[in-house]
XYZ file of C-alpha atoms in Angstrom:
167
model
C 6.142 12.600 -39.643
C 4.973 15.683 -37.348
C 1.998 16.306 -39.595
C 0.809 12.510 -39.646
C 1.496 12.539 -35.687
C -0.662 15.527 -35.043
C -3.265 14.268 -37.420
C -3.734 11.059 -35.758
C -3.674 12.168 -32.341
C -6.400 11.054 -30.478
C -7.600 8.542 -33.327
C -5.025 6.045 -32.391
C -3.046 5.491 -29.261
C 0.550 6.391 -29.015
C 3.320 4.512 -27.159
C 6.674 5.543 -25.763
C 8.167 4.040 -29.046
C 5.906 6.674 -31.264
C 6.978 9.500 -29.067
C 10.392 8.584 -29.321
C 10.387 8.541 -32.834
C 9.246 11.879 -32.683
C 11.938 12.702 -30.246
C 14.751 11.457 -32.356
C 13.431 13.691 -35.689
C 13.418 16.704 -34.065
C 16.439 16.083 -32.055
C 18.397 15.698 -35.599
C 17.046 19.337 -36.263
C 17.966 20.870 -32.958
C 14.549 21.936 -32.501
C 14.317 22.105 -28.770
C 11.152 23.820 -28.102
C 9.371 20.668 -30.634
C 10.991 18.050 -28.311
C 10.013 20.047 -25.117
C 6.426 19.582 -26.474
C 6.649 15.921 -27.508
C 8.269 15.448 -23.858
C 5.433 17.065 -22.371
C 2.788 15.221 -24.418
C 4.372 11.930 -23.488
C 4.060 12.356 -19.878
C 0.470 13.736 -20.600
C -0.194 10.525 -22.584
C 0.962 8.202 -19.675
C 4.465 7.696 -20.513
C 7.559 8.097 -18.515
C 10.692 9.171 -20.192
C 13.619 6.569 -20.465
C 17.228 6.769 -21.270
C 16.245 7.098 -25.060
C 13.935 10.246 -24.677
C 16.967 11.852 -22.762
C 19.499 10.829 -25.119
C 17.435 12.532 -27.812
C 16.796 15.408 -25.547
C 20.563 16.005 -24.801
C 21.734 15.482 -28.420
C 19.222 18.003 -29.702
C 20.053 20.632 -26.780
C 23.745 19.996 -28.401
C 23.070 20.433 -31.772
C 21.152 23.907 -30.776
C 24.339 25.045 -29.250
C 22.810 24.252 -25.495
C 25.422 22.166 -24.031
C 25.092 23.567 -20.744
C 21.402 22.750 -20.888
C 22.486 19.216 -22.116
C 24.452 18.828 -18.537
C 21.792 20.018 -16.576
C 19.435 17.374 -17.864
C 22.065 14.729 -17.855
C 22.470 15.674 -14.236
C 18.927 15.727 -13.697
C 18.005 12.103 -14.805
C 19.362 10.480 -11.948
C 16.749 12.370 -9.895
C 14.039 11.491 -12.044
C 14.878 7.542 -11.540
C 16.626 7.123 -15.021
C 20.271 5.887 -14.585
C 22.235 7.137 -17.778
C 22.899 4.261 -20.200
C 25.296 3.941 -23.187
C 22.975 6.392 -25.645
C 22.772 8.994 -22.942
C 26.524 8.750 -22.582
C 27.233 8.901 -26.411
C 24.887 11.910 -26.585
C 27.016 13.902 -23.944
C 30.427 12.899 -25.470
C 29.046 13.944 -29.247
C 27.732 17.190 -27.782
C 31.500 18.130 -26.283
C 33.255 16.771 -29.299
C 31.048 19.058 -31.368
C 31.756 21.688 -29.205
C 35.354 20.991 -29.429
C 35.728 20.305 -25.946
C 37.654 17.248 -26.115
C 38.815 16.914 -22.589
C 35.249 17.069 -21.277
C 34.183 14.638 -23.752
C 37.118 12.039 -22.396
C 35.678 13.306 -18.895
C 32.250 11.655 -19.830
C 33.937 8.660 -21.329
C 35.730 8.216 -17.978
C 32.879 8.953 -15.844
C 30.585 6.170 -17.917
C 33.185 3.664 -16.918
C 33.471 4.542 -13.365
C 29.553 4.203 -13.291
C 29.956 0.694 -14.725
C 28.019 1.502 -17.918
C 29.675 -0.353 -20.662
C 30.501 1.644 -23.598
C 29.476 0.476 -27.087
C 30.840 0.315 -30.613
C 29.285 3.943 -30.929
C 30.740 5.530 -27.931
C 33.925 4.439 -29.690
C 33.517 5.264 -32.943
C 32.456 9.019 -31.980
C 35.335 9.552 -29.199
C 38.049 8.417 -31.225
C 36.948 9.922 -34.542
C 36.340 13.435 -32.612
C 39.713 12.991 -30.908
C 41.536 12.565 -34.460
C 39.757 15.278 -36.028
C 40.750 17.532 -33.190
C 44.218 16.506 -33.624
C 44.280 14.810 -30.240
C 45.856 11.757 -31.882
C 47.648 10.402 -28.879
C 44.356 10.503 -26.886
C 42.519 8.675 -29.861
C 44.962 6.174 -29.878
C 44.712 5.213 -26.090
C 40.979 4.828 -26.218
C 40.884 2.966 -29.504
C 43.587 0.637 -27.390
C 40.740 0.480 -24.415
C 38.285 -0.224 -26.835
C 40.208 -3.504 -28.411
C 40.952 -4.316 -24.717
C 37.347 -4.685 -24.236
C 36.923 -6.884 -26.998
C 35.112 -4.592 -29.252
C 36.023 -5.259 -32.757
C 35.713 -2.315 -35.100
C 34.806 -2.667 -38.675
C 37.255 -2.309 -41.352
C 35.052 0.771 -42.738
C 35.218 2.239 -39.338
C 39.223 1.930 -38.872
C 39.453 3.546 -42.377
C 37.404 6.527 -41.460
C 40.047 6.598 -38.425
C 42.870 6.417 -40.944
C 41.656 9.135 -43.451
C 42.068 12.115 -41.453
C 45.409 11.587 -40.658
C 46.640 11.152 -44.344
């Protein structure tokens, strides 16, 4: 993807979607320097960073073990006029679960609710799964009940994935 992106630069016009696809790819690899290049090129191309851009950057920083940097990016978003959405909060929650800081993951979930940002199925999937794997079963059940009370219905596969580690 990067080769095609670089080869076509200047030949075709990119849009924010193109840049976000590139950010998503680098994010999966935790390639922070490459993500920073794409973020810079995005601005140079006349596009501002949106929640999807920030969610990829935050996720990539977490994969690179730079959770503190992801917190800084999260905190700076509002100053840049971008209110975090569910994707951004999900990235933060995933970073803390990956770092095995379950209390902080739950704190970001609670902050999400306080900011009136609606959690989605991915929020609950990542949080409940992470808490179960971290042996925080009571906390996982509490979050699971909150999910159901919000009328978010998990798939059978998701419920099975929650049960499996407990067996």
